[in-house]
Amino acid sequence: MNPTLLDRLLAISALFKRNEHRSLKGTSLTAARIQVMQTLFHGGPSSQQALARTMGITPRSISSLIDGLVESGYAIRAADPHDRRAVLVTLTPMAHQEMRERQLAHAEVSRELVRAIAPEDRAAFDRGLNAVFRKYDEIVRRG
């Protein structure tokens, strides 16, 4: 029996996870901490509550993740200048550098993956991949 599209996507996902695990080896970072850093890198400073909502995790979980980022020098907590009751989480310069390096690495892997597709097939592949993403997002949101 041939693998289904979902089988292949799951296999690719497993490869991505294995590669990410390898890239984090020897650091204080985890996949979950990287996800928090990506959210802050792209969205800017945020309250822990907003981060928890954005990431779909509990406030207790986000607090633990941020504790780890603060302890390892990737984030700081500071008073929100607009709301003295709130605390903002901000990435440190070290975290910004880490995220820029990860973006460069992702761009290189992306270029390498695209080179595996015949040039005349790339536009169709991109349209198909976007369609699969939109449909799967719809399925997940439906629950």
Short mmCIF file of C-alpha atoms in Angstrom, two decimals:
data_model
loop_
_atom_site.label_atom_id
_atom_site.label_comp_id
_atom_site.label_asym_id
_atom_site.label_seq_id
_atom_site.Cartn_x
_atom_site.Cartn_y
_atom_site.Cartn_z
CA MET A 1 0.00 0.00 0.00
CA ASN A 2 1.35 3.43 -0.94
CA PRO A 3 1.73 6.01 1.80
CA THR A 4 -1.00 8.61 1.96
CA LEU A 5 -0.37 12.33 1.78
CA LEU A 6 -0.88 12.48 5.55
CA ASP A 7 1.64 9.64 6.06
CA ARG A 8 4.24 11.61 4.10
CA LEU A 9 3.47 14.85 5.93
CA LEU A 10 3.82 13.06 9.27
CA ALA A 11 7.14 11.59 8.15
CA ILE A 12 8.36 15.07 7.14
CA SER A 13 7.18 16.42 10.50
CA ALA A 14 9.19 13.72 12.29
CA LEU A 15 12.27 14.69 10.27
CA PHE A 16 11.79 18.36 11.19
CA LYS A 17 11.50 17.42 14.88
CA ARG A 18 14.62 15.26 14.71
CA ASN A 19 16.56 18.06 13.02
CA GLU A 20 15.32 20.59 15.57
CA HIS A 21 16.29 18.28 18.43
CA ARG A 22 19.77 17.96 16.92
CA SER A 23 20.10 21.74 16.55
CA LEU A 24 19.15 22.28 20.21
CA LYS A 25 21.49 19.65 21.61
CA GLY A 26 23.95 21.15 24.06
CA THR A 27 21.88 24.30 24.60
CA SER A 28 19.40 25.32 27.27
CA LEU A 29 16.76 25.68 24.55
CA THR A 30 13.86 23.33 23.89
CA ALA A 31 11.34 23.25 21.07
CA ALA A 32 8.76 24.89 23.35
CA ARG A 33 11.18 27.65 24.37
CA ILE A 34 12.02 28.27 20.72
CA GLN A 35 8.30 28.60 20.00
CA VAL A 36 8.00 31.27 22.70
CA MET A 37 11.06 33.04 21.30
CA GLN A 38 9.60 32.94 17.77
CA THR A 39 6.36 34.45 19.03
CA LEU A 40 8.23 37.27 20.78
CA PHE A 41 10.69 37.71 17.91
CA HIS A 42 7.90 38.25 15.39
CA GLY A 43 5.37 39.94 17.68
CA GLY A 44 7.52 41.94 20.05
CA PRO A 45 7.29 42.15 23.84
CA SER A 46 4.17 40.59 25.33
CA SER A 47 2.50 39.84 28.62
CA GLN A 48 2.59 36.25 29.80
CA GLN A 49 -1.21 36.08 29.54
CA ALA A 50 -1.17 37.21 25.92
CA LEU A 51 1.62 34.75 25.12
CA ALA A 52 -0.33 31.90 26.70
CA ARG A 53 -3.43 32.80 24.66
CA THR A 54 -1.46 33.19 21.43
CA MET A 55 0.28 29.86 21.89
CA GLY A 56 -2.79 28.02 23.17
CA ILE A 57 -1.17 26.89 26.42
CA THR A 58 -1.91 27.41 30.09
CA PRO A 59 -0.58 30.41 32.03
CA ARG A 60 1.29 27.97 34.29
CA SER A 61 3.04 26.42 31.26
CA ILE A 62 4.01 29.78 29.78
CA SER A 63 5.34 30.90 33.14
CA SER A 64 7.59 27.84 33.34
CA LEU A 65 8.83 28.35 29.78
CA ILE A 66 9.60 32.01 30.43
CA ASP A 67 11.35 31.14 33.69
CA GLY A 68 13.69 28.92 31.68
CA LEU A 69 14.30 31.62 29.07
CA VAL A 70 15.02 34.21 31.77
CA GLU A 71 17.37 31.85 33.66
CA SER A 72 19.32 31.12 30.49
CA GLY A 73 19.57 34.76 29.43
CA TYR A 74 17.19 34.70 26.46
CA ALA A 75 14.40 36.84 27.95
CA ILE A 76 13.72 39.41 30.61
CA ARG A 77 10.60 40.38 32.51
CA ALA A 78 9.97 44.09 32.98
CA ALA A 79 7.10 46.28 34.09
CA ASP A 80 4.75 47.33 31.30
CA PRO A 81 5.19 51.11 30.95
CA HIS A 82 1.47 51.42 30.07
CA ASP A 83 0.06 49.17 32.81
CA ARG A 84 1.99 48.97 36.06
CA ARG A 85 0.08 45.79 37.02
CA ALA A 86 1.33 43.94 33.95
CA VAL A 87 4.73 42.44 33.22
CA LEU A 88 6.12 42.28 29.70
CA VAL A 89 8.40 39.54 28.47
CA THR A 90 11.09 40.79 26.11
CA LEU A 91 13.83 38.95 24.25
CA THR A 92 17.43 39.81 25.06
CA PRO A 93 19.99 40.72 22.38
CA MET A 94 21.35 37.16 22.71
CA ALA A 95 17.89 35.78 21.88
CA HIS A 96 17.53 38.10 18.90
CA GLN A 97 20.88 36.88 17.59
CA GLU A 98 19.81 33.24 18.10
CA MET A 99 16.59 33.84 16.19
CA ARG A 100 18.38 35.63 13.33
CA GLU A 101 20.79 32.69 13.04
CA ARG A 102 17.87 30.26 13.02
CA GLN A 103 16.15 32.28 10.29
CA LEU A 104 19.30 32.12 8.16
CA ALA A 105 19.58 28.36 8.73
CA HIS A 106 15.90 27.89 7.85
CA ALA A 107 16.33 29.94 4.68
CA GLU A 108 19.27 27.76 3.59
CA VAL A 109 17.37 24.51 4.26
CA SER A 110 14.38 25.96 2.39
CA ARG A 111 16.55 26.75 -0.62
CA GLU A 112 17.99 23.24 -0.53
CA LEU A 113 14.54 21.67 -0.34
CA VAL A 114 13.24 23.77 -3.22
CA ARG A 115 16.22 22.71 -5.34
CA ALA A 116 14.92 19.12 -4.98
CA ILE A 117 11.88 20.17 -7.06
CA ALA A 118 12.21 20.55 -10.81
CA PRO A 119 12.06 24.27 -11.66
CA GLU A 120 9.01 23.79 -13.87
CA ASP A 121 7.15 22.11 -10.97
CA ARG A 122 7.90 24.67 -8.26
CA ALA A 123 4.92 26.96 -8.82
CA ALA A 124 2.50 24.01 -8.83
CA PHE A 125 4.16 22.57 -5.72
CA ASP A 126 3.82 25.91 -3.93
CA ARG A 127 0.12 26.19 -4.86
CA GLY A 128 -0.51 22.61 -3.77
CA LEU A 129 1.34 23.01 -0.49
CA ASN A 130 -0.61 26.19 0.29
CA ALA A 131 -3.88 24.44 -0.52
CA VAL A 132 -3.00 21.50 1.75
CA PHE A 133 -2.04 23.91 4.54
CA ARG A 134 -5.30 25.88 4.26
CA LYS A 135 -7.42 22.72 4.21
CA TYR A 136 -5.63 21.12 7.16
CA ASP A 137 -5.92 24.37 9.11
CA GLU A 138 -9.66 24.31 8.39
CA ILE A 139 -9.95 20.69 9.54
CA VAL A 140 -8.07 21.40 12.78
CA ARG A 141 -10.11 24.53 13.53
CA ARG A 142 -13.34 22.56 12.99
CA GLY A 143 -12.17 20.21 15.68
#
